[in-house]
Amino acid sequence: MKQTKLFKEFFNSEKAGGVVLIFCTAISLLVANSSFGEGYLGFWNTYFQGHSIAHWVNDGLMAIFFLLIGLELEREVYKGELSNIKDALLPIFGALGGILLPAGIYLLFNFGTETQSGAGIPMATDIAFALGILALLGNRVPVSLKVFLTALAVIDDLGAIIIIAIFYTKELFLSNLFIALGIFACLLVLNRLKVRNLIPYIIGGVVMWYFMLHSGVHATITGVLLAFAIPFGNGDEKSTSYVLQHFLHKPVAFVILPIFALANTAILFSGNITETLTENYSLGILLGLIVGKPLGIFLLTFLAVTFGLCKLPSELNWKSIFGIGLLGGIGFTMSIFITLLAFDNELIINNAKLIILISSLVAGVLGFVTLKLSLKSKVAVEE
């Protein structure tokens, strides 16, 4: 598997961003549960132009995060791991298993209850944290494993985006939606006319975001649509898509996602933790991320390879695939994001965030240990 310059940059920014995310999460948890907690929570709930600061972060800044995800997905489709269907099938099957089985486990505990809308929570993978953990293993990690995890997480994010668009749209205002889609169509026309200047796309994207925000469909979807409207060309360093993706890496990794973490991990530790852990939605999230993710990813990739639909790269083995599956259980950013859309009850939201953090921590530790053992034994065999 070929490792491009942009992929290296993406991997490096994401792994460093993962460290910053961990730091911001720890700070947010400490401050929220200190004597400054009331003021800290009050700040994020301060209203500006009709919306809280936290709402502006989740609907505004996160649209830029989704724009970067869209640009990475576009590159993967046109020039990367997803451009060759035989190479793409392994992470596609893995992502599919990592979406379906966790959702099934969650629904097993919550179907027919008021919390069944949280089925999307354990489907997601946090690419920054997952790559950050993988980076801790150093040079022993083969390039193909990095590429597999990146492609898997990007497809996972695409699945989450589709789920958000379909299942978490509560009220639809067709006039605003049609205006937003009309702007998207105009941007596609600019693309076909080979307009390479970013300014009309950015202006069009902001206007499209405004109408999408008032359409009932989550505004962050605008980021993905805009990504596919921006010209890819031949994908070289002078292409519009490359320039924007290169520009967005560090602001997203070191500004936007840390702000999202600060705004959304101000979790108050209150009540009985044992009681919280045994709630149906808690069990669904815990088992979905820690058990459903690795099993789903492993089983579907194993079946796909067994039936000859795709092949396992020579550098990889099934232990490393299972280890990557465990890292896939690090939900964090996307899981918290879907939690905010799935529930209205503040207590459930707070508890679900806590369970997501616990699950992600357990999945990350198990994934690290599993990969360290499997990669070490692989090196030993080669020697």
PDB file of C-alpha atoms in Angstrom, residues 85-273:
ATOM      1  CA  ILE A  85     -12.382  -1.615  -5.310  1.00  0.00           C
ATOM      2  CA  LYS A  86     -10.355  -4.721  -4.346  1.00  0.00           C
ATOM      3  CA  ASP A  87      -8.242  -2.711  -1.881  1.00  0.00           C
ATOM      4  CA  ALA A  88     -11.294  -0.810  -0.640  1.00  0.00           C
ATOM      5  CA  LEU A  89     -13.379  -3.879   0.152  1.00  0.00           C
ATOM      6  CA  LEU A  90     -11.394  -4.887   3.260  1.00  0.00           C
ATOM      7  CA  PRO A  91     -11.939  -1.598   5.181  1.00  0.00           C
ATOM      8  CA  ILE A  92     -15.480  -1.299   3.735  1.00  0.00           C
ATOM      9  CA  PHE A  93     -16.462  -4.706   5.138  1.00  0.00           C
ATOM     10  CA  GLY A  94     -14.675  -3.872   8.392  1.00  0.00           C
ATOM     11  CA  ALA A  95     -16.525  -0.570   8.741  1.00  0.00           C
ATOM     12  CA  LEU A  96     -19.843  -2.255   7.896  1.00  0.00           C
ATOM     13  CA  GLY A  97     -19.307  -4.839  10.626  1.00  0.00           C
ATOM     14  CA  GLY A  98     -18.241  -2.085  13.020  1.00  0.00           C
ATOM     15  CA  ILE A  99     -21.496  -0.242  12.339  1.00  0.00           C
ATOM     16  CA  LEU A 100     -24.058  -3.049  12.275  1.00  0.00           C
ATOM     17  CA  LEU A 101     -23.019  -5.219  15.241  1.00  0.00           C
ATOM     18  CA  PRO A 102     -22.630  -2.344  17.780  1.00  0.00           C
ATOM     19  CA  ALA A 103     -26.010  -0.945  16.707  1.00  0.00           C
ATOM     20  CA  GLY A 104     -27.543  -4.416  17.039  1.00  0.00           C
ATOM     21  CA  ILE A 105     -26.101  -4.854  20.553  1.00  0.00           C
ATOM     22  CA  TYR A 106     -27.391  -1.430  21.584  1.00  0.00           C
ATOM     23  CA  LEU A 107     -30.885  -2.177  20.262  1.00  0.00           C
ATOM     24  CA  LEU A 108     -30.833  -5.528  22.048  1.00  0.00           C
ATOM     25  CA  PHE A 109     -30.897  -3.594  25.323  1.00  0.00           C
ATOM     26  CA  ASN A 110     -32.903  -0.537  24.244  1.00  0.00           C
ATOM     27  CA  PHE A 111     -35.358  -1.482  21.477  1.00  0.00           C
ATOM     28  CA  GLY A 112     -38.812  -0.114  22.227  1.00  0.00           C
ATOM     29  CA  THR A 113     -37.586   2.156  25.033  1.00  0.00           C
ATOM     30  CA  GLU A 114     -37.156   5.938  25.142  1.00  0.00           C
ATOM     31  CA  THR A 115     -33.397   5.524  24.612  1.00  0.00           C
ATOM     32  CA  GLN A 116     -33.495   3.420  21.433  1.00  0.00           C
ATOM     33  CA  SER A 117     -32.579   6.552  19.432  1.00  0.00           C
ATOM     34  CA  GLY A 118     -29.041   6.173  20.794  1.00  0.00           C
ATOM     35  CA  ALA A 119     -28.305   3.218  18.481  1.00  0.00           C
ATOM     36  CA  GLY A 120     -25.974   5.419  16.438  1.00  0.00           C
ATOM     37  CA  ILE A 121     -23.725   6.175  19.424  1.00  0.00           C
ATOM     38  CA  PRO A 122     -21.577   2.976  19.414  1.00  0.00           C
ATOM     39  CA  MET A 123     -21.312   2.950  15.602  1.00  0.00           C
ATOM     40  CA  ALA A 124     -18.690   5.709  15.463  1.00  0.00           C
ATOM     41  CA  THR A 125     -14.875   5.670  15.587  1.00  0.00           C
ATOM     42  CA  ASP A 126     -12.808   8.668  16.693  1.00  0.00           C
ATOM     43  CA  ILE A 127     -10.037   8.813  14.095  1.00  0.00           C
ATOM     44  CA  ALA A 128      -7.845  11.230  16.090  1.00  0.00           C
ATOM     45  CA  PHE A 129      -7.768   9.088  19.245  1.00  0.00           C
ATOM     46  CA  ALA A 130      -7.471   5.805  17.339  1.00  0.00           C
ATOM     47  CA  LEU A 131      -4.497   7.026  15.287  1.00  0.00           C
ATOM     48  CA  GLY A 132      -3.005   8.602  18.416  1.00  0.00           C
ATOM     49  CA  ILE A 133      -2.997   5.227  20.191  1.00  0.00           C
ATOM     50  CA  LEU A 134      -1.596   3.495  17.097  1.00  0.00           C
ATOM     51  CA  ALA A 135       1.198   6.076  16.917  1.00  0.00           C
ATOM     52  CA  LEU A 136       2.332   5.118  20.446  1.00  0.00           C
ATOM     53  CA  LEU A 137       3.487   1.775  19.001  1.00  0.00           C
ATOM     54  CA  GLY A 138       6.101   3.536  16.871  1.00  0.00           C
ATOM     55  CA  ASN A 139       7.854   2.124  13.814  1.00  0.00           C
ATOM     56  CA  ARG A 140       6.684  -1.437  14.429  1.00  0.00           C
ATOM     57  CA  VAL A 141       3.302  -0.519  12.942  1.00  0.00           C
ATOM     58  CA  PRO A 142       3.266  -1.442   9.222  1.00  0.00           C
ATOM     59  CA  VAL A 143       2.072   1.222   6.786  1.00  0.00           C
ATOM     60  CA  SER A 144      -0.765  -1.046   5.628  1.00  0.00           C
ATOM     61  CA  LEU A 145      -2.147  -1.142   9.196  1.00  0.00           C
ATOM     62  CA  LYS A 146      -2.140   2.665   9.428  1.00  0.00           C
ATOM     63  CA  VAL A 147      -3.862   2.912   6.050  1.00  0.00           C
ATOM     64  CA  PHE A 148      -6.432   0.232   7.018  1.00  0.00           C
ATOM     65  CA  LEU A 149      -7.343   2.061  10.244  1.00  0.00           C
ATOM     66  CA  THR A 150      -7.549   5.432   8.467  1.00  0.00           C
ATOM     67  CA  ALA A 151      -9.758   4.071   5.664  1.00  0.00           C
ATOM     68  CA  LEU A 152     -11.889   2.182   8.203  1.00  0.00           C
ATOM     69  CA  ALA A 153     -12.407   5.309  10.335  1.00  0.00           C
ATOM     70  CA  VAL A 154     -13.168   7.510   7.308  1.00  0.00           C
ATOM     71  CA  ILE A 155     -15.811   5.027   6.070  1.00  0.00           C
ATOM     72  CA  ASP A 156     -17.125   4.828   9.645  1.00  0.00           C
ATOM     73  CA  ASP A 157     -17.481   8.611   9.679  1.00  0.00           C
ATOM     74  CA  LEU A 158     -19.316   8.472   6.349  1.00  0.00           C
ATOM     75  CA  GLY A 159     -21.707   5.941   7.885  1.00  0.00           C
ATOM     76  CA  ALA A 160     -22.222   8.230  10.878  1.00  0.00           C
ATOM     77  CA  ILE A 161     -22.891  11.197   8.567  1.00  0.00           C
ATOM     78  CA  ILE A 162     -25.528   9.220   6.645  1.00  0.00           C
ATOM     79  CA  ILE A 163     -27.123   8.075   9.917  1.00  0.00           C
ATOM     80  CA  ILE A 164     -27.205  11.670  11.219  1.00  0.00           C
ATOM     81  CA  ALA A 165     -28.828  12.899   7.989  1.00  0.00           C
ATOM     82  CA  ILE A 166     -31.482  10.143   7.897  1.00  0.00           C
ATOM     83  CA  PHE A 167     -32.311   9.295  11.502  1.00  0.00           C
ATOM     84  CA  TYR A 168     -31.571  12.471  13.473  1.00  0.00           C
ATOM     85  CA  THR A 169     -33.605  14.920  11.405  1.00  0.00           C
ATOM     86  CA  LYS A 170     -36.588  15.644  13.674  1.00  0.00           C
ATOM     87  CA  GLU A 171     -38.411  18.348  11.714  1.00  0.00           C
ATOM     88  CA  LEU A 172     -37.926  19.113   8.024  1.00  0.00           C
ATOM     89  CA  PHE A 173     -38.390  22.547   6.428  1.00  0.00           C
ATOM     90  CA  LEU A 174     -38.398  21.726   2.732  1.00  0.00           C
ATOM     91  CA  SER A 175     -38.041  25.296   1.442  1.00  0.00           C
ATOM     92  CA  ASN A 176     -34.744  25.831   3.296  1.00  0.00           C
ATOM     93  CA  LEU A 177     -33.532  22.339   2.375  1.00  0.00           C
ATOM     94  CA  PHE A 178     -34.228  22.953  -1.333  1.00  0.00           C
ATOM     95  CA  ILE A 179     -32.390  26.295  -1.193  1.00  0.00           C
ATOM     96  CA  ALA A 180     -29.374  24.584   0.453  1.00  0.00           C
ATOM     97  CA  LEU A 181     -29.391  21.816  -2.167  1.00  0.00           C
ATOM     98  CA  GLY A 182     -29.803  24.414  -4.918  1.00  0.00           C
ATOM     99  CA  ILE A 183     -26.654  26.168  -3.716  1.00  0.00           C
ATOM    100  CA  PHE A 184     -24.887  22.804  -3.666  1.00  0.00           C
ATOM    101  CA  ALA A 185     -25.984  22.245  -7.293  1.00  0.00           C
ATOM    102  CA  CYS A 186     -24.589  25.671  -8.255  1.00  0.00           C
ATOM    103  CA  LEU A 187     -21.255  24.787  -6.636  1.00  0.00           C
ATOM    104  CA  LEU A 188     -21.187  21.531  -8.612  1.00  0.00           C
ATOM    105  CA  VAL A 189     -21.717  23.582 -11.794  1.00  0.00           C
ATOM    106  CA  LEU A 190     -18.750  25.780 -10.819  1.00  0.00           C
ATOM    107  CA  ASN A 191     -16.748  22.585 -10.382  1.00  0.00           C
ATOM    108  CA  ARG A 192     -17.734  21.371 -13.861  1.00  0.00           C
ATOM    109  CA  LEU A 193     -16.795  24.788 -15.298  1.00  0.00           C
ATOM    110  CA  LYS A 194     -13.335  24.226 -13.771  1.00  0.00           C
ATOM    111  CA  VAL A 195     -13.509  27.232 -11.427  1.00  0.00           C
ATOM    112  CA  ARG A 196     -10.509  26.654  -9.147  1.00  0.00           C
ATOM    113  CA  ASN A 197     -10.710  29.757  -6.930  1.00  0.00           C
ATOM    114  CA  LEU A 198     -11.765  28.770  -3.389  1.00  0.00           C
ATOM    115  CA  ILE A 199     -13.605  32.019  -2.568  1.00  0.00           C
ATOM    116  CA  PRO A 200     -16.932  31.271  -4.372  1.00  0.00           C
ATOM    117  CA  TYR A 201     -16.977  27.780  -2.822  1.00  0.00           C
ATOM    118  CA  ILE A 202     -16.382  29.138   0.694  1.00  0.00           C
ATOM    119  CA  ILE A 203     -19.042  31.859   0.299  1.00  0.00           C
ATOM    120  CA  GLY A 204     -21.478  29.321  -1.182  1.00  0.00           C
ATOM    121  CA  GLY A 205     -20.656  26.886   1.621  1.00  0.00           C
ATOM    122  CA  VAL A 206     -21.432  29.465   4.345  1.00  0.00           C
ATOM    123  CA  VAL A 207     -24.791  30.345   2.731  1.00  0.00           C
ATOM    124  CA  MET A 208     -25.575  26.638   2.228  1.00  0.00           C
ATOM    125  CA  TRP A 209     -24.741  26.033   5.919  1.00  0.00           C
ATOM    126  CA  TYR A 210     -27.165  28.791   6.989  1.00  0.00           C
ATOM    127  CA  PHE A 211     -30.097  27.315   5.070  1.00  0.00           C
ATOM    128  CA  MET A 212     -29.193  23.756   6.102  1.00  0.00           C
ATOM    129  CA  LEU A 213     -29.124  24.926   9.747  1.00  0.00           C
ATOM    130  CA  HIS A 214     -32.718  26.129   9.340  1.00  0.00           C
ATOM    131  CA  SER A 215     -33.887  23.108   7.330  1.00  0.00           C
ATOM    132  CA  GLY A 216     -34.005  20.534  10.119  1.00  0.00           C
ATOM    133  CA  VAL A 217     -31.155  18.484   8.592  1.00  0.00           C
ATOM    134  CA  HIS A 218     -28.061  18.782  10.767  1.00  0.00           C
ATOM    135  CA  ALA A 219     -25.933  21.688   9.518  1.00  0.00           C
ATOM    136  CA  THR A 220     -22.661  19.754   9.706  1.00  0.00           C
ATOM    137  CA  ILE A 221     -23.783  17.749   6.636  1.00  0.00           C
ATOM    138  CA  THR A 222     -22.950  20.949   4.710  1.00  0.00           C
ATOM    139  CA  GLY A 223     -19.256  20.285   5.308  1.00  0.00           C
ATOM    140  CA  VAL A 224     -19.370  16.945   3.501  1.00  0.00           C
ATOM    141  CA  LEU A 225     -21.435  18.293   0.589  1.00  0.00           C
ATOM    142  CA  LEU A 226     -19.057  21.236   0.187  1.00  0.00           C
ATOM    143  CA  ALA A 227     -16.057  18.883   0.164  1.00  0.00           C
ATOM    144  CA  PHE A 228     -17.414  17.008  -2.844  1.00  0.00           C
ATOM    145  CA  ALA A 229     -18.212  20.269  -4.662  1.00  0.00           C
ATOM    146  CA  ILE A 230     -14.633  21.544  -4.339  1.00  0.00           C
ATOM    147  CA  PRO A 231     -12.533  20.620  -7.428  1.00  0.00           C
ATOM    148  CA  PHE A 232     -10.236  17.652  -6.917  1.00  0.00           C
ATOM    149  CA  GLY A 233      -8.540  17.836 -10.337  1.00  0.00           C
ATOM    150  CA  ASN A 234      -5.658  15.392 -10.529  1.00  0.00           C
ATOM    151  CA  GLY A 235      -5.184  15.553  -6.758  1.00  0.00           C
ATOM    152  CA  ASP A 236      -1.682  17.046  -6.871  1.00  0.00           C
ATOM    153  CA  GLU A 237      -0.354  19.696  -4.492  1.00  0.00           C
ATOM    154  CA  LYS A 238      -1.754  22.519  -6.641  1.00  0.00           C
ATOM    155  CA  SER A 239      -5.308  21.164  -6.736  1.00  0.00           C
ATOM    156  CA  THR A 240      -7.983  23.159  -4.882  1.00  0.00           C
ATOM    157  CA  SER A 241      -8.981  20.166  -2.758  1.00  0.00           C
ATOM    158  CA  TYR A 242      -5.380  19.453  -1.718  1.00  0.00           C
ATOM    159  CA  VAL A 243      -4.700  23.095  -0.806  1.00  0.00           C
ATOM    160  CA  LEU A 244      -7.785  23.322   1.415  1.00  0.00           C
ATOM    161  CA  GLN A 245      -7.220  19.932   3.039  1.00  0.00           C
ATOM    162  CA  HIS A 246      -3.601  20.842   3.765  1.00  0.00           C
ATOM    163  CA  PHE A 247      -4.727  24.174   5.272  1.00  0.00           C
ATOM    164  CA  LEU A 248      -7.435  22.645   7.488  1.00  0.00           C
ATOM    165  CA  HIS A 249      -5.372  19.859   9.098  1.00  0.00           C
ATOM    166  CA  LYS A 250      -3.850  21.818  11.952  1.00  0.00           C
ATOM    167  CA  PRO A 251      -6.800  24.164  12.737  1.00  0.00           C
ATOM    168  CA  VAL A 252      -9.100  21.126  12.984  1.00  0.00           C
ATOM    169  CA  ALA A 253      -6.678  18.975  15.003  1.00  0.00           C
ATOM    170  CA  PHE A 254      -5.430  21.698  17.352  1.00  0.00           C
ATOM    171  CA  VAL A 255      -8.308  24.192  17.580  1.00  0.00           C
ATOM    172  CA  ILE A 256     -11.716  22.850  16.517  1.00  0.00           C
ATOM    173  CA  LEU A 257     -11.632  19.358  18.057  1.00  0.00           C
ATOM    174  CA  PRO A 258     -10.064  20.558  21.339  1.00  0.00           C
ATOM    175  CA  ILE A 259     -12.806  23.248  21.627  1.00  0.00           C
ATOM    176  CA  PHE A 260     -15.411  20.542  20.916  1.00  0.00           C
ATOM    177  CA  ALA A 261     -13.872  18.414  23.687  1.00  0.00           C
ATOM    178  CA  LEU A 262     -13.889  21.311  26.155  1.00  0.00           C
ATOM    179  CA  ALA A 263     -17.514  22.169  25.317  1.00  0.00           C
ATOM    180  CA  ASN A 264     -18.840  18.621  25.477  1.00  0.00           C
ATOM    181  CA  THR A 265     -16.892  16.771  28.164  1.00  0.00           C
ATOM    182  CA  ALA A 266     -17.866  19.022  31.067  1.00  0.00           C
ATOM    183  CA  ILE A 267     -19.343  15.924  32.720  1.00  0.00           C
ATOM    184  CA  LEU A 268     -20.474  16.122  36.337  1.00  0.00           C
ATOM    185  CA  PHE A 269     -19.647  13.062  38.430  1.00  0.00           C
ATOM    186  CA  SER A 270     -22.806  12.648  40.467  1.00  0.00           C
ATOM    187  CA  GLY A 271     -25.110   9.836  41.517  1.00  0.00           C
ATOM    188  CA  ASN A 272     -24.326   6.144  41.794  1.00  0.00           C
ATOM    189  CA  ILE A 273     -21.795   5.057  39.140  1.00  0.00           C
TER     190      ILE A 273
END
